[in-house]
Structures are given as C-alpha cells and as structure tokens.
CSV table of C-alpha atoms in Angstrom, one decimal:
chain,number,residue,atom,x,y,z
A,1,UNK,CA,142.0,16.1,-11.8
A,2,UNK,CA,139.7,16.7,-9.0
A,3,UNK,CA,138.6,14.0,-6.8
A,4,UNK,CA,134.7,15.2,-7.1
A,5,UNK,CA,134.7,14.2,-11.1
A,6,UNK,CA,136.4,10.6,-9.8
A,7,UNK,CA,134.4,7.4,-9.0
A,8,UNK,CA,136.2,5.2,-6.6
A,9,UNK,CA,135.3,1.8,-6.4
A,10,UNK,CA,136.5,-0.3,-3.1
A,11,UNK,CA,136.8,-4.1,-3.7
A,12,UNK,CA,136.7,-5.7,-0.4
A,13,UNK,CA,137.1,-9.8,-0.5
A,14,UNK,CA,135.7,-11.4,2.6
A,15,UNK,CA,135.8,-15.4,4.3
A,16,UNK,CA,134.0,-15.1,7.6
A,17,UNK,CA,134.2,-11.6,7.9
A,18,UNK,CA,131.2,-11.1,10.0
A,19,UNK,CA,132.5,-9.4,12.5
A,20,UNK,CA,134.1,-7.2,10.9
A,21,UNK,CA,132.0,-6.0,7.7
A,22,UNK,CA,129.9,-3.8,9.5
A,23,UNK,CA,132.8,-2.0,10.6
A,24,UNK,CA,134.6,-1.2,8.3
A,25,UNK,CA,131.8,0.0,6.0
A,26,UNK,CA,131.0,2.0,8.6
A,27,UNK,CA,134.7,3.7,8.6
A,28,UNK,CA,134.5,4.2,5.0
A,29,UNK,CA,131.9,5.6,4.7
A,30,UNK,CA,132.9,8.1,7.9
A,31,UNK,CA,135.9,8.9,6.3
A,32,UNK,CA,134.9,9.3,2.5
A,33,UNK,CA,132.2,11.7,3.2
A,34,UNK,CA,132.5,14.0,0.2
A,35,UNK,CA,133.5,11.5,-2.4
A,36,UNK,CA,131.8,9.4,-5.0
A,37,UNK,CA,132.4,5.6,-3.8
A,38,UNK,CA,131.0,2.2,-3.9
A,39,UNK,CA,131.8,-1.1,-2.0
A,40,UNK,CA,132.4,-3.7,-4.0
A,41,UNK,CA,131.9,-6.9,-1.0
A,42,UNK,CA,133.3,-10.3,-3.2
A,43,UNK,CA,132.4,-13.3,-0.7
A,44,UNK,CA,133.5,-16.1,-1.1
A,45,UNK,CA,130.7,-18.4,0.5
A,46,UNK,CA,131.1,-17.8,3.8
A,47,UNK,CA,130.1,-20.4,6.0
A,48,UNK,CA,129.6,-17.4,9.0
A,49,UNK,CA,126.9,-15.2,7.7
A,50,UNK,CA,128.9,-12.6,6.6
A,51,UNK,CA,126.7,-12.4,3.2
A,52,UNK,CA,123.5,-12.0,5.6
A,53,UNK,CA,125.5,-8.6,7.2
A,54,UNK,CA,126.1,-7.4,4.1
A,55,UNK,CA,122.3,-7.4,2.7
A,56,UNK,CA,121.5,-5.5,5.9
A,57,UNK,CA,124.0,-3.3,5.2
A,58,UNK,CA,122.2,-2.3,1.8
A,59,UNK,CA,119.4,-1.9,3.4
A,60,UNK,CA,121.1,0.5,5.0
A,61,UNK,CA,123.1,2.5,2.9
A,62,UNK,CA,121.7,1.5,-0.7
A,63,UNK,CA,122.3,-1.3,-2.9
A,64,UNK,CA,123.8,1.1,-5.5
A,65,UNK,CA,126.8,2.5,-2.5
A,66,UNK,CA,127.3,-1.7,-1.7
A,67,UNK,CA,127.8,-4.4,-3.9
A,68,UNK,CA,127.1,-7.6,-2.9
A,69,UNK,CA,129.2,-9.9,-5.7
A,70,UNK,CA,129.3,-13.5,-4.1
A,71,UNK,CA,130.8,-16.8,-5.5
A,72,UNK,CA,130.3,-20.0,-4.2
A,73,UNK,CA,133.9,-20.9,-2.7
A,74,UNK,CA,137.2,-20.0,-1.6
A,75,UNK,CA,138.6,-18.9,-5.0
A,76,UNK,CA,141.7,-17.0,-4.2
A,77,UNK,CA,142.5,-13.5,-3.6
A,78,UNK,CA,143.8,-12.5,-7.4
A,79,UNK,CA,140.4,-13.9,-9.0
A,80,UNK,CA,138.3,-11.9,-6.3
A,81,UNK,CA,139.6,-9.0,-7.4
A,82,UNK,CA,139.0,-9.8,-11.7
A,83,UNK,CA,135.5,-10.4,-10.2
A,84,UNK,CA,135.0,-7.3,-8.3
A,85,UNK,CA,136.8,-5.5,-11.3
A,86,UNK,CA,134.3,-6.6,-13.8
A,87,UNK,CA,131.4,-4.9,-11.3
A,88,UNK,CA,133.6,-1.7,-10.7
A,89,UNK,CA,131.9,1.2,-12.2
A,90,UNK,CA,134.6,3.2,-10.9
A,91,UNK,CA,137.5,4.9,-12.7
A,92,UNK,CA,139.7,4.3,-9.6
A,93,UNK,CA,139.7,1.2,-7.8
A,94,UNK,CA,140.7,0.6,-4.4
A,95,UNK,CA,141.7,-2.7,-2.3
A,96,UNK,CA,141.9,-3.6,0.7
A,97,UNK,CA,141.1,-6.1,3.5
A,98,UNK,CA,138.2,-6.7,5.4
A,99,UNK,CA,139.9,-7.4,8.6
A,100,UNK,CA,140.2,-4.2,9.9
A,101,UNK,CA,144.1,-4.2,9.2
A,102,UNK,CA,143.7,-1.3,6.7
A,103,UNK,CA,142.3,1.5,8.4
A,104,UNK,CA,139.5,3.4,6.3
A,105,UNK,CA,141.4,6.6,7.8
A,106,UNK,CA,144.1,6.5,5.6
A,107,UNK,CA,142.0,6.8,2.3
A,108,UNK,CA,141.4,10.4,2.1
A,109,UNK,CA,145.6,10.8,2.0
A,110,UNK,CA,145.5,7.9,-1.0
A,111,UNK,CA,143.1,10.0,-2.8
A,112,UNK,CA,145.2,13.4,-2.3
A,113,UNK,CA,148.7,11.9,-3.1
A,114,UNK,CA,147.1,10.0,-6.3
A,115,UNK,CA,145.4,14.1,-7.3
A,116,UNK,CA,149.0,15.7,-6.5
A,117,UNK,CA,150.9,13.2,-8.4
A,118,UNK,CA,148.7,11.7,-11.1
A,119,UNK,CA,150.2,8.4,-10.0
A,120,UNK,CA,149.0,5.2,-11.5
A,121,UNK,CA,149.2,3.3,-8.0
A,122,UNK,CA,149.2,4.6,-4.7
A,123,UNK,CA,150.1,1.8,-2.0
A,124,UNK,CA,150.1,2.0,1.4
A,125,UNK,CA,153.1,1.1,3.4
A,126,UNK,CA,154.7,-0.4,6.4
A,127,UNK,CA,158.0,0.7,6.0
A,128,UNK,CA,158.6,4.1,5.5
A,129,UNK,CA,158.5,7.0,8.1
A,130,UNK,CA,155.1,7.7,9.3
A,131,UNK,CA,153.8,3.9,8.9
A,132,UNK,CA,154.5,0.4,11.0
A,133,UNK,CA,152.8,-3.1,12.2
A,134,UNK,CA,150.5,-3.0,15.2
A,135,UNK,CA,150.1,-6.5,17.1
A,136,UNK,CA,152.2,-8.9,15.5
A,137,UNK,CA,155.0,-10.6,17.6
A,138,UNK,CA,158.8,-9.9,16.7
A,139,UNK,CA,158.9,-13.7,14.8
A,140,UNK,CA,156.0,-12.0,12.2
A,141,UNK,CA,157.5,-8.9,11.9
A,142,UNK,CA,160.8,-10.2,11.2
A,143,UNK,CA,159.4,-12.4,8.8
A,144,UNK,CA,158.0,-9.7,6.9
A,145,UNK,CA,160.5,-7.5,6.9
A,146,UNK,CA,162.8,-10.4,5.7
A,147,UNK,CA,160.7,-11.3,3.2
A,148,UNK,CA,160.2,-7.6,2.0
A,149,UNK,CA,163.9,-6.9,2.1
A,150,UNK,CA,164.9,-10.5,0.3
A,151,UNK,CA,162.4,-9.3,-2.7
A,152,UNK,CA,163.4,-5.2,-2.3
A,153,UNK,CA,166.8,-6.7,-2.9
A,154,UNK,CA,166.7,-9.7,-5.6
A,155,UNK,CA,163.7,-7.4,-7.4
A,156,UNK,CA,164.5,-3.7,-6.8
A,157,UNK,CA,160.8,-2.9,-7.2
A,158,UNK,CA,161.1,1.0,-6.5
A,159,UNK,CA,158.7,0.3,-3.7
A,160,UNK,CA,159.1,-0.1,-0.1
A,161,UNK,CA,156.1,-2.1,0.9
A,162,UNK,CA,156.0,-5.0,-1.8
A,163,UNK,CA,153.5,-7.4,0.3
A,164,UNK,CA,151.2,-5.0,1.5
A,165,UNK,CA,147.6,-5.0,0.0
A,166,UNK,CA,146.4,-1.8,0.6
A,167,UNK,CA,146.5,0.2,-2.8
A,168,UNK,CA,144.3,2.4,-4.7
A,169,UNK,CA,144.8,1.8,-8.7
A,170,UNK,CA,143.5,3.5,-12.1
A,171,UNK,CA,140.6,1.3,-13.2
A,172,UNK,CA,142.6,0.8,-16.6
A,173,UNK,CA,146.1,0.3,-14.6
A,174,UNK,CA,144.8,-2.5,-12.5
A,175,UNK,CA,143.4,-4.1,-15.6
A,176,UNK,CA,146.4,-4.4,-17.1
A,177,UNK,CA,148.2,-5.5,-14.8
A,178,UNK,CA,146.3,-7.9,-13.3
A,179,UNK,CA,146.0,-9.6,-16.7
A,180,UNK,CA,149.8,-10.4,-16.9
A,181,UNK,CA,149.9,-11.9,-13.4
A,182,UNK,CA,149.6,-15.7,-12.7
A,183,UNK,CA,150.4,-16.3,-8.9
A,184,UNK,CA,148.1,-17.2,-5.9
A,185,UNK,CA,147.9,-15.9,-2.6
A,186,UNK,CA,150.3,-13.7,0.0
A,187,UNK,CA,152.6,-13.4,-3.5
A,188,UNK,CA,149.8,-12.0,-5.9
A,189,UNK,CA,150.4,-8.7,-3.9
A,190,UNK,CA,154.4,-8.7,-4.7
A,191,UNK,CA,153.9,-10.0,-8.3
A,192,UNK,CA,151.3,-6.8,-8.9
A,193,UNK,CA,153.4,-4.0,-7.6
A,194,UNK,CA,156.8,-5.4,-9.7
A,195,UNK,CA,154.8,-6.1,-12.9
A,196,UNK,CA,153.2,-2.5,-12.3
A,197,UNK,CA,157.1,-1.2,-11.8
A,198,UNK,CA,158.3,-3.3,-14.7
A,199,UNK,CA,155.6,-1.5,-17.1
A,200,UNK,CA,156.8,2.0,-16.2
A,201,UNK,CA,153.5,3.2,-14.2
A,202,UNK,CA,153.9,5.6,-12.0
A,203,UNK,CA,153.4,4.1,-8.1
A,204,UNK,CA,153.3,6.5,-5.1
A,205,UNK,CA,153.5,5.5,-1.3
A,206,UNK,CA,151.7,6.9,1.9
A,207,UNK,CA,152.8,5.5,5.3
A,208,UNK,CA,150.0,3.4,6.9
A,209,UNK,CA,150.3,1.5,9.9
A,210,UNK,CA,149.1,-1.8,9.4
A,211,UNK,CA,147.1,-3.5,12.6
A,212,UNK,CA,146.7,-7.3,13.1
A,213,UNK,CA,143.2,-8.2,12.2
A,214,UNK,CA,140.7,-7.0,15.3
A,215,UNK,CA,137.9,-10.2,14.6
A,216,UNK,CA,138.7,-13.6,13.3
A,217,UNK,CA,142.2,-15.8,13.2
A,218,UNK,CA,145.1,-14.9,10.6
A,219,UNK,CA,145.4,-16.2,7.4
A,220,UNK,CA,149.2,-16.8,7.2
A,221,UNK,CA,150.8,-19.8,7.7
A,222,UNK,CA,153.8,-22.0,6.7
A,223,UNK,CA,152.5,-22.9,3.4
A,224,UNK,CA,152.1,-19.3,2.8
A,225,UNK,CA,156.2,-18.2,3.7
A,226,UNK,CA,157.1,-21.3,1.1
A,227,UNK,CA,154.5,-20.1,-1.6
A,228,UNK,CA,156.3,-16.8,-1.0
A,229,UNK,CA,159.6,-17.5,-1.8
A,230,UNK,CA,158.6,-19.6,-4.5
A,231,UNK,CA,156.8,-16.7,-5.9
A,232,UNK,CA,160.1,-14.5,-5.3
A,233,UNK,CA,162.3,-17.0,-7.7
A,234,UNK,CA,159.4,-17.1,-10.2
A,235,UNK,CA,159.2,-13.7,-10.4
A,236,UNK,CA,163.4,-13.3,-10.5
A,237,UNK,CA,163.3,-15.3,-13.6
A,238,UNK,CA,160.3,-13.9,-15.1
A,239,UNK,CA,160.4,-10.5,-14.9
C-alpha cells in the first residue's frame, strides 16, 4: 500500500504540556512533510494553558491538520486515547507523548516498516540495537528494564519494548484491541501490546531512543511500579 493513499492520525494526550505542544507539532509536521496527517491534541483540562497553545496553533496550521478534543479532567491515559479514536479520521493511528520523549524523527521509519511489512502495529523500542534511554539515572533504567524483562519473561509477548508508548496502529487494529483492555495507567501500554500479540496481529519494531521529557516533571512514581506489577499478575492470569 502506498503511504500517499494512507491518513494517519496522531493522538497526542496532554496535562500541562505547555511547553512543550508547540514543539512537537512543530517536529511533526517537519518531519511528515509529504504525508496526509492530523493531530489529534486530547487535554485533559489543563490547569497551565496548554489548551490556549493549541488554539493558536490552529490558527496556524488549520483546524482541520489539529484537533483540539478536550475533557474536563484527568481521565487516564487508555480513555484519552477511545476519545481521540472516536475523532480519528485516519486509517492509521499513531500515539505518542507530548513530552518530547518520542522524537517526531522517528515517524517517517514507522510509516516505511508498517508499508514493507503490512504489519498491524509498529512500536518503537528501547531495547533493541539502534534504540536506548536518554537522561534517566541508572535506578530508572534499571527499573525499566526489570520490569520489561519480568513481563518479556512471565508473558513472552514477541516484543522487546512492552512499556513503551510510542506505536503506530491500523485504525481497525487499535479498536479492537483497545476494547478488550481494562487497566489504567504505565500498564495500559503492556496490556495493549500482549492482547495485540495474543490475537495473532502482526507487530513490528523500529529502534527509537527514548529521551526523558525536555519541559515539565515525570509522571512515574511509586504507585505507578506497584500498579505495574499488579498489572503483570492480572495479565499472567488473564491472558
């Protein structure tokens, strides 16, 4: 199939992403220069202005290229992406975060390997040849590759990067498989990718190095790591 007959819609979440929203639509646009895209921006009622960036940002590049999609309050990461599904006009969907961690770069080699392949998924990850972690200290990379390597191990996924939430999707793929998953959070990424393998889609990786977020304070915390490994047991006995 050839990408110029594709839409791709791009589902960013944001939470006081101000300082960084500008940015990155500015990247993806850069870097998707001869492909059919929109930017899906799902706020969740940012107390920061970042919902006041974003209108200026139609202004300058069209309403119709960015999607403003609000809701009123911090509704979790899984249900901001049902809601930017449902304004996805796309037949691929991509998402990623607003913080600057996932490089816009890296699309255009998401798109090719997904046109190569056919895949279903195409995921970026941290832990294959070619990609890594840039800025975290040796605790939070240890922790994630523990936690990636405890799951790789109790789950066998077929994937390398089981956390990560950098990932470009068929429309109809991401539907489905967003509809069988029930967990919040840093383990809605882990449950997505092993339902996906567990259904028999196809799922391609590109190396990406992942950057700690540029703007802003991290999101991960101790409540997080326990949510995680309850999420790992959940998913051992369900799947």
């Amino acid at each position: 199939m050839d990408a110029a007959k594709n839409k791709y819609s791009i589902i960013v979440p944001t939470y006081n992403e101000r300082l960084n929203i500008a940015l990155i639509v500015y990247l993806i646009f850069k870097h998707l220069r001869d492909v059919d895209f929109e930017i899906i921006v799902v706020d969740d009622g940012s107390p920061d202005g970042t919902q006041e960036v974003v209108k200026k940002l139609q202004t300058l590049y069209g309403e119709d290229r960015i999607l403003l999609r609000p809701r009123p309050k911090k509704l979790g990461l899984g249900t901001a992406y049902i809601h930017g599904l449902k304004h996805a006009s796309g037949n691929f969907v991509v998402i990623m975060d607003a913080d600057l961690s996932h490089h816009p770069k890296y699309l255009p080699s998401f798109i090719k390997k997904q046109l190569e392949t056919g895949a279903s998924i195409v995921t970026g990850t941290r832990y294959v040849k070619g990609g890594g972690v840039h800025g975290w200290n040796l605790i939070r990379k240890l922790t994630s590759r523990g936690a990636n390597v405890l799951a790789q191990t109790l789950l066998w996924p077929g994937v390398s990067d089981l956390t990560g939430s950098f990932r470009l999707y068929k429309k109809s793929v991401l539907e489905d498989v967003i509809s069988s998953c029930v967990s919040k959070g840093y383990v809605f990424q882990m449950e997505m990718i092993v339902r996906a393998s567990r259904k028999g889609y196809h799922i391609e990786e590109v190396p990406i190095t992942f950057v700690d977020r540029v703007f802003g304070s991290s999101k991960l915390g101790g409540s997080e790591i326990v949510e995680y490994l309850k999420g790992l047991v959940y998913l051992l006995m369900t799947t």
